[in-house]
Short mmCIF file of C-alpha atoms and ligand atoms in Angstrom, two decimals:
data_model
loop_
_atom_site.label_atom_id
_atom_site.label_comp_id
_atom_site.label_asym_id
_atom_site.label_seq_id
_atom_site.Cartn_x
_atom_site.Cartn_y
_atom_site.Cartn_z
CA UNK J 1 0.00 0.00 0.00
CA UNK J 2 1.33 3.61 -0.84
CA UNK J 3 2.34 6.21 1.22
CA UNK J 4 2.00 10.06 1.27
CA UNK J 5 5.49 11.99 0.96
CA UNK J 6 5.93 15.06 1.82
CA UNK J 7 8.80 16.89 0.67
CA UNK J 8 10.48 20.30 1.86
CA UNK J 9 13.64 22.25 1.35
CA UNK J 10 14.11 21.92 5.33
CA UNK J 11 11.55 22.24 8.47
CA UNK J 12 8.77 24.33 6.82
CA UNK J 13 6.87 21.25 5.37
CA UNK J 14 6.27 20.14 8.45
CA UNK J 15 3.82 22.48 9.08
CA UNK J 16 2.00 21.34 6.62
CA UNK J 17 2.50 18.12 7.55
CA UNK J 18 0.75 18.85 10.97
CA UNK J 19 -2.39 20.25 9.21
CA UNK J 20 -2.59 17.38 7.18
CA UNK J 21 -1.82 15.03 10.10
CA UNK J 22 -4.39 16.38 12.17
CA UNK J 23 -6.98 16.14 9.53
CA UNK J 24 -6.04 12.43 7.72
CA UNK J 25 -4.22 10.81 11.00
CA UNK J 26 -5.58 7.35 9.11
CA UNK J 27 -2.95 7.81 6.14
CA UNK J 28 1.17 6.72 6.40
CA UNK J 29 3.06 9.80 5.77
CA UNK J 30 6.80 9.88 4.37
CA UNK J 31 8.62 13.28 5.35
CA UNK J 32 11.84 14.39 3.50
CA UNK J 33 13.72 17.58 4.47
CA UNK J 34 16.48 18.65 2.17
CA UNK J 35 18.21 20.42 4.35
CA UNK J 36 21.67 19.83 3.39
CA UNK J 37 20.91 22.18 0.68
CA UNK J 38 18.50 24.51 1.95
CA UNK J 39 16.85 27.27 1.76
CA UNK J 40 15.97 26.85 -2.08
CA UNK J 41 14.53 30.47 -2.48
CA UNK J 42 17.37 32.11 -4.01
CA UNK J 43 18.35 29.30 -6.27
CA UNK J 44 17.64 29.03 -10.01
CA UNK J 45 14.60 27.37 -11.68
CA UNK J 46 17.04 24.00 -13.14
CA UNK J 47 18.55 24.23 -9.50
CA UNK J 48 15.11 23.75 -7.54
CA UNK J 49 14.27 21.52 -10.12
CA UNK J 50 17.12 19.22 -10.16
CA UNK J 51 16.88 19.05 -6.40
CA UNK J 52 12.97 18.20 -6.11
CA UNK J 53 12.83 16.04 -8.43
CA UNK J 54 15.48 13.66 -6.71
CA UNK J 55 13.51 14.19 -3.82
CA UNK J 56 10.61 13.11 -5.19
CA UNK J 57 12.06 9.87 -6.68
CA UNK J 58 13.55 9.01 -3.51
CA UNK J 59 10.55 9.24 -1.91
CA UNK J 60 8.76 7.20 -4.79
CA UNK J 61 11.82 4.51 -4.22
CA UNK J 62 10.15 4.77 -0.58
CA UNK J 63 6.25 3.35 -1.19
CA UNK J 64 5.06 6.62 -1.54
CA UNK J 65 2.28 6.80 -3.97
CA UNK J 66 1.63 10.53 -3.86
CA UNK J 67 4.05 13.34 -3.17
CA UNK J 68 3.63 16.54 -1.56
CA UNK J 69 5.55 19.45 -2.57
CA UNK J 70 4.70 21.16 0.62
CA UNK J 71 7.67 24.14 -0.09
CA UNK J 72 5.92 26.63 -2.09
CA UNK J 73 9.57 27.49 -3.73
CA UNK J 74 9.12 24.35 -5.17
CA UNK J 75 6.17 24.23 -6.26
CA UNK J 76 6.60 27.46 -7.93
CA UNK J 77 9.40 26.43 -10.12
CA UNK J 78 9.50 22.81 -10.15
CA UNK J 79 6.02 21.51 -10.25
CA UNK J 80 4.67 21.84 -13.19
CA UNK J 81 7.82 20.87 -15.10
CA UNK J 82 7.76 17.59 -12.87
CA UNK J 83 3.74 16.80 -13.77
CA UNK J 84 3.90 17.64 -16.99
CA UNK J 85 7.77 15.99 -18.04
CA UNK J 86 9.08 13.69 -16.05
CA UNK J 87 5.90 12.13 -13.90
CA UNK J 88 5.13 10.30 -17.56
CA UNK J 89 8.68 9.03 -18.31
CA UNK J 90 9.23 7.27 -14.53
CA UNK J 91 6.09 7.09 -12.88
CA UNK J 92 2.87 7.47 -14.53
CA UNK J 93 0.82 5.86 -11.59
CA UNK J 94 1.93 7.83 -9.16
CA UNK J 95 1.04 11.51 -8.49
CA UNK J 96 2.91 14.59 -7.35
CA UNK J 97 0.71 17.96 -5.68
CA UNK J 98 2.03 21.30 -4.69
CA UNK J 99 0.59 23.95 -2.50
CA UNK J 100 -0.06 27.09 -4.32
CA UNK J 101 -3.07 25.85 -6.15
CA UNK J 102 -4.93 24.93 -2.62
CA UNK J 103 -4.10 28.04 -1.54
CA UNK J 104 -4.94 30.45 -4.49
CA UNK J 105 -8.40 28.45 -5.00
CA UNK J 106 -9.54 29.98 -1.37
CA UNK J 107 -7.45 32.92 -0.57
CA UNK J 108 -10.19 35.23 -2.12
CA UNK J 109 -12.82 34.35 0.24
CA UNK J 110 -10.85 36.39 3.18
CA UNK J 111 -10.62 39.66 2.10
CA UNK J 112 -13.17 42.21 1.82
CA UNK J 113 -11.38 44.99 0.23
CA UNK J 114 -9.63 43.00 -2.34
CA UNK J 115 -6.19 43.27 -1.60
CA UNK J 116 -4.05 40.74 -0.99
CA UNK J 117 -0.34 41.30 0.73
CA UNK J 118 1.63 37.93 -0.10
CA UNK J 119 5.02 37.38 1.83
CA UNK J 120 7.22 34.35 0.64
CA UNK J 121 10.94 33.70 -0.61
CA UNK J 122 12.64 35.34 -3.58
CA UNK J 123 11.91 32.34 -5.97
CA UNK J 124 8.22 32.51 -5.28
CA UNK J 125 7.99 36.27 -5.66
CA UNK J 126 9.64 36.33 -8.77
CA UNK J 127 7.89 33.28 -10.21
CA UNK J 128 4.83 35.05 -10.31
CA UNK J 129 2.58 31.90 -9.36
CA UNK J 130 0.39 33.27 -6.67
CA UNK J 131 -0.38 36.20 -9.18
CA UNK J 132 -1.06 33.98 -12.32
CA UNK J 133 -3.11 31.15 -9.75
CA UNK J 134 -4.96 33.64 -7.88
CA UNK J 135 -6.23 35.91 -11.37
CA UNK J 136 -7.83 32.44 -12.65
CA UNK J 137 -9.69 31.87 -9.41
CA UNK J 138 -10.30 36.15 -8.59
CA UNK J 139 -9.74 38.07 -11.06
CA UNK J 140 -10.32 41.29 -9.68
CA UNK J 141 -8.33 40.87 -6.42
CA UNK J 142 -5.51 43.00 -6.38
CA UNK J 143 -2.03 40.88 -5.39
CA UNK J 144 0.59 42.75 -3.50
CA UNK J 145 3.98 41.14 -2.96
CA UNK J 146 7.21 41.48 -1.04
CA UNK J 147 10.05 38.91 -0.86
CA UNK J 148 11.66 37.95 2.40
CA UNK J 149 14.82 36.66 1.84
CA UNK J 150 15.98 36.52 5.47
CA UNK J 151 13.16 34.86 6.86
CA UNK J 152 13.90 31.46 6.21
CA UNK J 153 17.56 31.70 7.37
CA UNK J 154 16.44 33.57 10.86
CA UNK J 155 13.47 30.80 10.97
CA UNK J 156 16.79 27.88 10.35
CA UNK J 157 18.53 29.24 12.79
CA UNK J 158 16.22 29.41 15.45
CA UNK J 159 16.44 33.13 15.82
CA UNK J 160 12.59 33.51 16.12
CA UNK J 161 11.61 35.68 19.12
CA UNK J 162 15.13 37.85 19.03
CA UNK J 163 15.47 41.59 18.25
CA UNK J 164 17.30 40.34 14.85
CA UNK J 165 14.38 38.74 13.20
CA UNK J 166 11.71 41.61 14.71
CA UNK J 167 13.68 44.20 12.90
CA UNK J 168 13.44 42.04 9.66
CA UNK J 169 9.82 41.02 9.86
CA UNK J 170 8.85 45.12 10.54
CA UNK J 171 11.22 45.60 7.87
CA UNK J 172 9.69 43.83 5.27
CA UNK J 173 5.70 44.26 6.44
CA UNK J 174 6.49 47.99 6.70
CA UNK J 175 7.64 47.46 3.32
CA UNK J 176 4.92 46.02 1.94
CA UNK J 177 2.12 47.69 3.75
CA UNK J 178 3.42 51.31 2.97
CA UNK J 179 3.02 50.24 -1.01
CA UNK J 180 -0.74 49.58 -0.60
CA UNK J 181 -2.92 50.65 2.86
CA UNK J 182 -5.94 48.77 1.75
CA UNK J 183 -4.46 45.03 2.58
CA UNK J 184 -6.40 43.20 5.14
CA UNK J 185 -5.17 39.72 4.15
CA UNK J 186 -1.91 38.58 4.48
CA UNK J 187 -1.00 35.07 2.96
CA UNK J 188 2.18 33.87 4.24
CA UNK J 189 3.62 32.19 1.14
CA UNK J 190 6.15 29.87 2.77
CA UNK J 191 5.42 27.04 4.49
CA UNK J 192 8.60 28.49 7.09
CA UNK J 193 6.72 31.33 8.34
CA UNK J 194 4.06 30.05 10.51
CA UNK J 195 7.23 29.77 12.76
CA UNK J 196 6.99 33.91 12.90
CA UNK J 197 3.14 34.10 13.14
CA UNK J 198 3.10 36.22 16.29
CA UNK J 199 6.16 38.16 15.61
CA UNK J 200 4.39 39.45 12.10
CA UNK J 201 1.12 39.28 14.29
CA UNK J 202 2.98 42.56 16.10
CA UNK J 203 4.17 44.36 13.37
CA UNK J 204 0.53 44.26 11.10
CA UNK J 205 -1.56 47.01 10.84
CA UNK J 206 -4.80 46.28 13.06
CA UNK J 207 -7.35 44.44 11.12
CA UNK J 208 -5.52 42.46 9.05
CA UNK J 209 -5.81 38.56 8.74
CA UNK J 210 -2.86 36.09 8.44
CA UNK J 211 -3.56 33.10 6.49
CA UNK J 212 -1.26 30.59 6.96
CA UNK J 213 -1.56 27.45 4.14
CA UNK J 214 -1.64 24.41 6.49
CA UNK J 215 -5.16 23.95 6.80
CA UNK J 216 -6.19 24.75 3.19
CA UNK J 217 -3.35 22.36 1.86
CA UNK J 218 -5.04 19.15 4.34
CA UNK J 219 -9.05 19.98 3.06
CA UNK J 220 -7.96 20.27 -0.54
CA UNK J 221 -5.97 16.95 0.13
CA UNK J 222 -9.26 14.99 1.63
CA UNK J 223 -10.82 17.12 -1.44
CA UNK J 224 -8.80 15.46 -3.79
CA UNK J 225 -8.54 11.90 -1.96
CA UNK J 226 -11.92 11.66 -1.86
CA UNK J 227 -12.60 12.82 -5.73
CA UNK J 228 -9.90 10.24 -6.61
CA UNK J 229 -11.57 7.24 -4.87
CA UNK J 230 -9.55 4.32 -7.12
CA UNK J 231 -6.33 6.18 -6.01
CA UNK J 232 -6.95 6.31 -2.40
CA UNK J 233 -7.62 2.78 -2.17
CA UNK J 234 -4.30 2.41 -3.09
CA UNK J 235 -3.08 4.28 -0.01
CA UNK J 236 -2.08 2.41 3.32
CA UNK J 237 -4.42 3.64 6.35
CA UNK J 238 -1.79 2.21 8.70
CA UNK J 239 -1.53 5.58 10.35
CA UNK J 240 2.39 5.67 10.08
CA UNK J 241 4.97 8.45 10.10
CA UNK J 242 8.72 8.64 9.10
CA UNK J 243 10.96 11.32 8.92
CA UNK J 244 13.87 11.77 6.63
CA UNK J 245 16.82 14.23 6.48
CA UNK J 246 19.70 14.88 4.52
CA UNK J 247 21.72 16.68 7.38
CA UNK J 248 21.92 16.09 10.75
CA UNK J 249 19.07 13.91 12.10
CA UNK J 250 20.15 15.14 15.82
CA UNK J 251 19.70 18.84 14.63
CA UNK J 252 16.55 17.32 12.88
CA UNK J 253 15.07 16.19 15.04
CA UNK J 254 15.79 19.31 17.56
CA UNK J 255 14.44 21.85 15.28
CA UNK J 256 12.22 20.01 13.32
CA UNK J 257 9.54 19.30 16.75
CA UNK J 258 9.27 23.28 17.35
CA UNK J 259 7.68 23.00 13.45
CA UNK J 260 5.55 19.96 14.19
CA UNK J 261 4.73 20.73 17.98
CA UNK J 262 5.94 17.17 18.78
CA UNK J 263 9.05 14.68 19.22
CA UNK J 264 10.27 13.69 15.87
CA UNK J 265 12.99 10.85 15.55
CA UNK J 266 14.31 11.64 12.14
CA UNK J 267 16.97 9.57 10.01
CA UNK J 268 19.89 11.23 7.75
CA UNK J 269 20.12 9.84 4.26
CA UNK J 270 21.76 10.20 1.53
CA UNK J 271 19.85 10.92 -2.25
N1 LIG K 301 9.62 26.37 2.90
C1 LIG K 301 9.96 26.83 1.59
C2 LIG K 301 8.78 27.53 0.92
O1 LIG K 301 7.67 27.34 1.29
C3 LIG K 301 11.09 27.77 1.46
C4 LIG K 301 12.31 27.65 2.15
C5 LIG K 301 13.50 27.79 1.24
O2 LIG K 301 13.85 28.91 0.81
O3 LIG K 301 14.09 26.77 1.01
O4 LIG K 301 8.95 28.29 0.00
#
């Protein structure tokens, strides 16, 4: 029976992970974290692509029937070139999902003025998904975006919560929100920065809603299970959970459980 991978540059997909957890605990789940070569965000399109798409075939090489891209770096630049290219040449049966589209299909039902501040890493920003996604599903919401590049290394290094990574998350919002006033949704566009929800919680103008993708990602997933019933049979409903690294399972496994708000007993590997 086939399991569910779910596939990050580092920690941030295990947020996602969580969501989905919380909401499917009957399913076995497969985590990878690439985090010998994370963060992905500032690295090329064949770059994130090369690297994901090893990822994904090592977790196809381990029973995983459907894989998650739950980095939305990733799935900005490697997704569609793995679904469209290389799912056909080594794996037509099984499937690979990302986590902009689950995202950009709701995002419009939170605001009320119709502007929407996104925050994510350089590679999403300048891929332009959320912006393309979000005009098929709303297209008359207005898409505001500013690129964090920092965020993800502060978030890596534990530096949440220190006067470092307060001055960069005011930096950035103050940034963003002095472009357009009329924002009163936020979508934080990397699965990383739930870790900073209450520090960007402090620096937001008042009103405004943060929208973090975990729980969108795990009801489009029992959407999509549910629509795809032949697949899902397929699945195991043994309830189990790996986890996978490609540095330091210790450092893993020490970080990692601030990001899933348990224990996590992680194994290194090499792809
Ligand atoms: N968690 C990844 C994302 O959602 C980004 C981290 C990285 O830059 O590798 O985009």
């Amino acid at each position: 029976m086939g399991k569910i991978g779910i596939f990050d540059s580092g920690y941030g997909g295990l947020t996602i992970l969580r969501a989905i957890k919380d909401l499917l605990p009957e399913y076995s789940y497969v985590y990878l974290g690439d985090n010998s070569r994370a963060p992905y965000g500032d690295r090329s399109f064949d770059v994130v692509h090369e690297y994901t798409l090893q990822c994904t075939d090592w977790l196809f090489n381990h029973d995983c029937d459907l894989v998650i891209l739950a980095c939305n770096t990733a799935s900005a630049k490697a997704l569609r070139e793995i679904q469209q290219t290389d799912l056909p040449k080594r794996a037509d049966s099984k499937r690979v999902l990302g986590v902009i589209r689950p995202t950009t299909e709701q995002i419009g039902h939170y605001t009320k003025t119709g502007h929407i501040g996104i925050v994510g890493t350089k590679g999403t920003v300048q891929s332009h998904s959320y912006a393309i996604e979000i005009g098929h599903f709303f297209p008359d919401l207005s898409i505001h975006q500013e690129a964090c590049p920092i965020w993800v290394h502060l978030i890596e290094n534990e530096l949440m919560g220190t006067p470092g990574s307060d001055y960069f998350v005011q930096y950035h919002l103050d940034r963003l929100f002095s472009r357009e006033k009329r924002i009163d949704t936020l979508l934080l566009a990397c699965t990383h920065y739930p870790l900073l929800y209450s520090t960007i919680q402090r620096y937001l103008p008042k009103g405004v809603r943060v929208i973090s993708q975990g729980p969108l990602v795990a009801q489009s997933l029992k959407q999509y299970l549910h629509r795809h019933s032949v697949f899902n049979r397929r699945l195991s409903k043994k309830g189990e959970l790996e986890f996978y690294t490609t540095d330091s399972n210790l450092r893993f496994d020490q970080i990692g459980s601030n990001f899933f708000a348990a224990d996590i007993q992680s194994q290194t590997v090499h792809l």
